[in-house]
mmCIF file of C-alpha atoms in Angstrom:
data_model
loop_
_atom_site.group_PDB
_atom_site.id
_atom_site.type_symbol
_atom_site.label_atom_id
_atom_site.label_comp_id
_atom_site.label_asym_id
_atom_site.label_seq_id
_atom_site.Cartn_x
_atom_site.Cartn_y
_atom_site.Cartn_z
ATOM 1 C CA UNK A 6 -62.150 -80.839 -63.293
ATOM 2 C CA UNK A 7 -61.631 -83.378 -60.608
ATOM 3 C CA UNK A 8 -64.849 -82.880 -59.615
ATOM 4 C CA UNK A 9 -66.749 -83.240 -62.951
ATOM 5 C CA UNK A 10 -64.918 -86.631 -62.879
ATOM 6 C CA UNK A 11 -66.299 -87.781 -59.834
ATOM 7 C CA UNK A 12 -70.067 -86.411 -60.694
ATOM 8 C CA UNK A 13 -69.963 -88.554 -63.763
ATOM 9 C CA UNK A 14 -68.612 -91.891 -62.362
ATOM 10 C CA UNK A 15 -71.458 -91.328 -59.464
ATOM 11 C CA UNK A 16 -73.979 -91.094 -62.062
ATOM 12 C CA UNK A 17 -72.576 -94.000 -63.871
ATOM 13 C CA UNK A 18 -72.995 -96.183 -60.855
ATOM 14 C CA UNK A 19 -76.158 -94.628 -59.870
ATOM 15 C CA UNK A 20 -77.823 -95.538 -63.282
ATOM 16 C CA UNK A 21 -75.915 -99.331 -63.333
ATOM 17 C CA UNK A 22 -77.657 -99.338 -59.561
ATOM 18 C CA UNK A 23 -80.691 -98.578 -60.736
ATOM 19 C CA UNK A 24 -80.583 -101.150 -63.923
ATOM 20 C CA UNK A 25 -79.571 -104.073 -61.418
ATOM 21 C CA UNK A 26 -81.514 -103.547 -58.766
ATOM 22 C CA UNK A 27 -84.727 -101.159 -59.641
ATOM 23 C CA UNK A 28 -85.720 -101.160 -62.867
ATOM 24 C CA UNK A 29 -84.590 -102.175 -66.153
ATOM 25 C CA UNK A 30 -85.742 -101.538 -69.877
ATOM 26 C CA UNK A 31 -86.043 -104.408 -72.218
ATOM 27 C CA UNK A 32 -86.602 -105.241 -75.705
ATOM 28 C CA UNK A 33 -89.193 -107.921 -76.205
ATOM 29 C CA UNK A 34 -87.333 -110.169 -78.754
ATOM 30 C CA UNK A 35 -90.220 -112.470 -80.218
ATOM 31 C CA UNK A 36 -94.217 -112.244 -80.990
ATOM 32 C CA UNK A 37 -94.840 -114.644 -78.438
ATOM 33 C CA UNK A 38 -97.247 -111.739 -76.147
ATOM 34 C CA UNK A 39 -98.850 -110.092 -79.556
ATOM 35 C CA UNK A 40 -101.138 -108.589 -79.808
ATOM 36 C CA UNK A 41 -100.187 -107.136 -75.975
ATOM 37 C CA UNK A 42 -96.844 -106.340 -76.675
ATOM 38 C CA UNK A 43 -95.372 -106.341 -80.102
ATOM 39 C CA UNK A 44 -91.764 -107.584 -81.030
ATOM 40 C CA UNK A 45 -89.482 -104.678 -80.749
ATOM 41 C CA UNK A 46 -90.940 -103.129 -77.933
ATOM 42 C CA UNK A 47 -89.431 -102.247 -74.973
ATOM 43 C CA UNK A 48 -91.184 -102.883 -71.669
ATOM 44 C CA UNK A 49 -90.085 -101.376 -68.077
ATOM 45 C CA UNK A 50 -89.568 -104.239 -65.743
ATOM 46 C CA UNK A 51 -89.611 -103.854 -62.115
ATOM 47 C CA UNK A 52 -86.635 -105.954 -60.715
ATOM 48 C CA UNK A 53 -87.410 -105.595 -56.994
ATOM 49 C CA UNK A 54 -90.889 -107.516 -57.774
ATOM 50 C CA UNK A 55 -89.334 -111.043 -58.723
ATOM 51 C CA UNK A 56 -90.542 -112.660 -55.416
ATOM 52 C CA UNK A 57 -93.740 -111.767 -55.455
ATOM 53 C CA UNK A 58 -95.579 -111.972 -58.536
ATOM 54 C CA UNK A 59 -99.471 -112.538 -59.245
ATOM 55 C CA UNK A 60 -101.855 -114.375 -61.812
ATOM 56 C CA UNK A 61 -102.679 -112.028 -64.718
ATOM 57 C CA UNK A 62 -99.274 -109.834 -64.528
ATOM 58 C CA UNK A 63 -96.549 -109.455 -67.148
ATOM 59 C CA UNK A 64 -92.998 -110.422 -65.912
ATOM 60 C CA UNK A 65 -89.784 -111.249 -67.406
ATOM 61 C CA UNK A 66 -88.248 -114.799 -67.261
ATOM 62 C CA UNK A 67 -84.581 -116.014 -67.953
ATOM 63 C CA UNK A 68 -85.427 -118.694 -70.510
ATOM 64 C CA UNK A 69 -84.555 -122.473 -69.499
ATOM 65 C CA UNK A 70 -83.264 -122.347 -73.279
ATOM 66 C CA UNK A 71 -80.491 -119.946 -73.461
ATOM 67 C CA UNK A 72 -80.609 -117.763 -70.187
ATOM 68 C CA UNK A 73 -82.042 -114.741 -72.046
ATOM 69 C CA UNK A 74 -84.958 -112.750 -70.441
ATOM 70 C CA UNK A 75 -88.063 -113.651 -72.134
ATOM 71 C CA UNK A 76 -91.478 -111.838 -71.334
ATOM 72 C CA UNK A 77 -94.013 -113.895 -71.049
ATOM 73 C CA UNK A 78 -98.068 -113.684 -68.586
ATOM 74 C CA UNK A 79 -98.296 -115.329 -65.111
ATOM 75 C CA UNK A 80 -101.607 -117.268 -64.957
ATOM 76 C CA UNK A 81 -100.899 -119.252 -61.910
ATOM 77 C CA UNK A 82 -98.888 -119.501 -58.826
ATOM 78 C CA UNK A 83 -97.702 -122.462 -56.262
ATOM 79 C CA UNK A 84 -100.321 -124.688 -55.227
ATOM 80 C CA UNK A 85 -102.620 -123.991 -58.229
ATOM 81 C CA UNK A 86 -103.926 -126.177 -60.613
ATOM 82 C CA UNK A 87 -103.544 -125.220 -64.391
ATOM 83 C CA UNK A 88 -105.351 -127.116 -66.965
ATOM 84 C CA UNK A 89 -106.201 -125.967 -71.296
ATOM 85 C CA UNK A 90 -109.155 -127.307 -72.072
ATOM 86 C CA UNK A 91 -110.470 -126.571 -76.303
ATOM 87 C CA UNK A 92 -107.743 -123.841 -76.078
ATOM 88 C CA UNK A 93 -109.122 -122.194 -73.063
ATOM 89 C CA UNK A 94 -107.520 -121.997 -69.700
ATOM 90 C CA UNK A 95 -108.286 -123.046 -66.165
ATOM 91 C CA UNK A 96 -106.860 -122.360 -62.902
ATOM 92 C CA UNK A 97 -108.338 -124.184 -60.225
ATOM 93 C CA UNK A 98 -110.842 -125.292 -62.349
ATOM 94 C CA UNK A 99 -112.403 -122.229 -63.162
ATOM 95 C CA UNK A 100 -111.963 -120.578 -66.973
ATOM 96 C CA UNK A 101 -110.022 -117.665 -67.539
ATOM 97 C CA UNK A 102 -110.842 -114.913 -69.109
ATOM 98 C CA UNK A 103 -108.387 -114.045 -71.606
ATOM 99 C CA UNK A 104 -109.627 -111.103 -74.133
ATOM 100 C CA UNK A 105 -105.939 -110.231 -74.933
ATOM 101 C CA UNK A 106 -105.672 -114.025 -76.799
ATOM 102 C CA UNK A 107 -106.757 -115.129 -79.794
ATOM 103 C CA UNK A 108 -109.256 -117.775 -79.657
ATOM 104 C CA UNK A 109 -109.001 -118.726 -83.336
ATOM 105 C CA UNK A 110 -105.489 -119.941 -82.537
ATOM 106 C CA UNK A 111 -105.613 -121.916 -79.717
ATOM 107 C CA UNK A 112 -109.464 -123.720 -80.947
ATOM 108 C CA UNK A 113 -108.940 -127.144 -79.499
ATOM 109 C CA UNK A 114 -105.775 -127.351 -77.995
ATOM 110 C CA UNK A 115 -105.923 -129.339 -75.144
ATOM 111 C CA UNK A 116 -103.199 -129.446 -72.518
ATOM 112 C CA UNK A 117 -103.081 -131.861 -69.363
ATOM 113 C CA UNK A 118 -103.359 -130.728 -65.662
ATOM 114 C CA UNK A 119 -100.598 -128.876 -64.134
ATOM 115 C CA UNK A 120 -99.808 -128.194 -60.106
ATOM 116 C CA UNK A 121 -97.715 -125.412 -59.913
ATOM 117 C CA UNK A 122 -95.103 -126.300 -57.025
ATOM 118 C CA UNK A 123 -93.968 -124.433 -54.561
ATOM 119 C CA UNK A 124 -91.831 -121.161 -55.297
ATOM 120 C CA UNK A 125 -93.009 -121.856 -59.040
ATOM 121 C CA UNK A 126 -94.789 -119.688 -61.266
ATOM 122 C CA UNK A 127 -97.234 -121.266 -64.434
ATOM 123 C CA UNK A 128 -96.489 -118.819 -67.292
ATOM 124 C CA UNK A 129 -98.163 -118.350 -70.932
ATOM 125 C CA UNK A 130 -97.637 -116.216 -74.254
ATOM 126 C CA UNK A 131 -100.540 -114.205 -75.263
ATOM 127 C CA UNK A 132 -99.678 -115.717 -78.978
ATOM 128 C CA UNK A 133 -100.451 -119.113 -77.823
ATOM 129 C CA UNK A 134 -100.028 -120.647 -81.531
ATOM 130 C CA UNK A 135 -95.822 -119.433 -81.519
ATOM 131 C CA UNK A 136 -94.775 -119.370 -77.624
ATOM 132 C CA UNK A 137 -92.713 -121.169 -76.232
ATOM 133 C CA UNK A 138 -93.738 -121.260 -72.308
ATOM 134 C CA UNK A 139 -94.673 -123.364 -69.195
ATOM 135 C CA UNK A 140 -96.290 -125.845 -72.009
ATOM 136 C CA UNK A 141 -93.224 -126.601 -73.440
ATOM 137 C CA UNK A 142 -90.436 -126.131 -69.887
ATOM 138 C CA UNK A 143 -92.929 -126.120 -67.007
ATOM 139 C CA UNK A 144 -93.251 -124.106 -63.658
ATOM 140 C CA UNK A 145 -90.436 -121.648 -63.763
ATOM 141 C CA UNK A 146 -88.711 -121.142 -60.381
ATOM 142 C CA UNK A 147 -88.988 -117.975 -58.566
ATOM 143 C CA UNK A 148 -85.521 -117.348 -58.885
ATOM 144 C CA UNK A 149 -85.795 -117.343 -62.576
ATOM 145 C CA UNK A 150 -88.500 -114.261 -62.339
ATOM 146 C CA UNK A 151 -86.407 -111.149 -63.405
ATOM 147 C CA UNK A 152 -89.357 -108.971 -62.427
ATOM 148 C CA UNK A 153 -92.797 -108.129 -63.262
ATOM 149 C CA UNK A 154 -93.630 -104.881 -66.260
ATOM 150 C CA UNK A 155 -94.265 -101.517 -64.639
ATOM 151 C CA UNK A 156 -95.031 -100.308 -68.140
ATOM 152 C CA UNK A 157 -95.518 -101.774 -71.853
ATOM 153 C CA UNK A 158 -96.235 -99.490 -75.061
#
């Protein structure tokens, strides 16, 4: 009996390890990344990955709002220059191409130049009409990067 105990606390802490420090399911709780990810999914996030993420990769954000995680696309890193120009993106001044967003949406939005600092990341919805991102509170700190998505539906 003792023993059973001791197996199932183990694998208690083994999966609250695993949560905290390896990865960790969430449900996305707005539209913001549609049609990529649709409210109510749940994404696997990577938690190790938060230091190092790169330009085009999904990754989980504590919101500057309420603290909640909040998934939203890296397009740019420290040092690089982000600019919207008639709803289209630049990095560096070169367009991105963004088949995952809805031009008809984002026709002639306009948005001035950004330099990502350092140990910032630039990040954007894929619903650009509803989310709330780097547009609205800036370059999020590093240390605000929960981790990046192994895996979305």
């Amino acid at each position: 009996m003792a023993l059973a105990i001791v197996a199932a606390l183990l694998l208690g802490a083994a999966v609250v390890a695993v949560r905290t420090w390896v990865v960790e399911p969430v449900v996305v709780a707005s539209d913001s990344m549609e049609p990529t990810v649709a409210e109510g999914s749940t994404v696997l996030v990577a938690r190790w990955s938060a230091a190092s993420v790169d330009p085009g990769q999904l990754a989980v954000i504590r919101s500057p709002d309420d603290g909640r995680g909040v998934l939203k696309r890296v397009v740019a890193v420290a040092g690089q220059r982000v600019v919207i120009r008639d709803g289209v993106v630049h990095v560096d001044e070169v367009a991105l191409d963004e088949p995952y967003v809805d031009a008809r949406g984002v026709d002639g939005t306009f948005f001035r130049r950004v330099v990502v600092p350092a140990g910032h990341v630039y990040v954007l919805g894929d619903n650009r009409v509803t989310s709330v991102d780097s547009r609205d509170f800036g370059p999020v700190p590093l240390d605000d990067v929960i981790g990046t998505v192994l895996w979305a539906p």
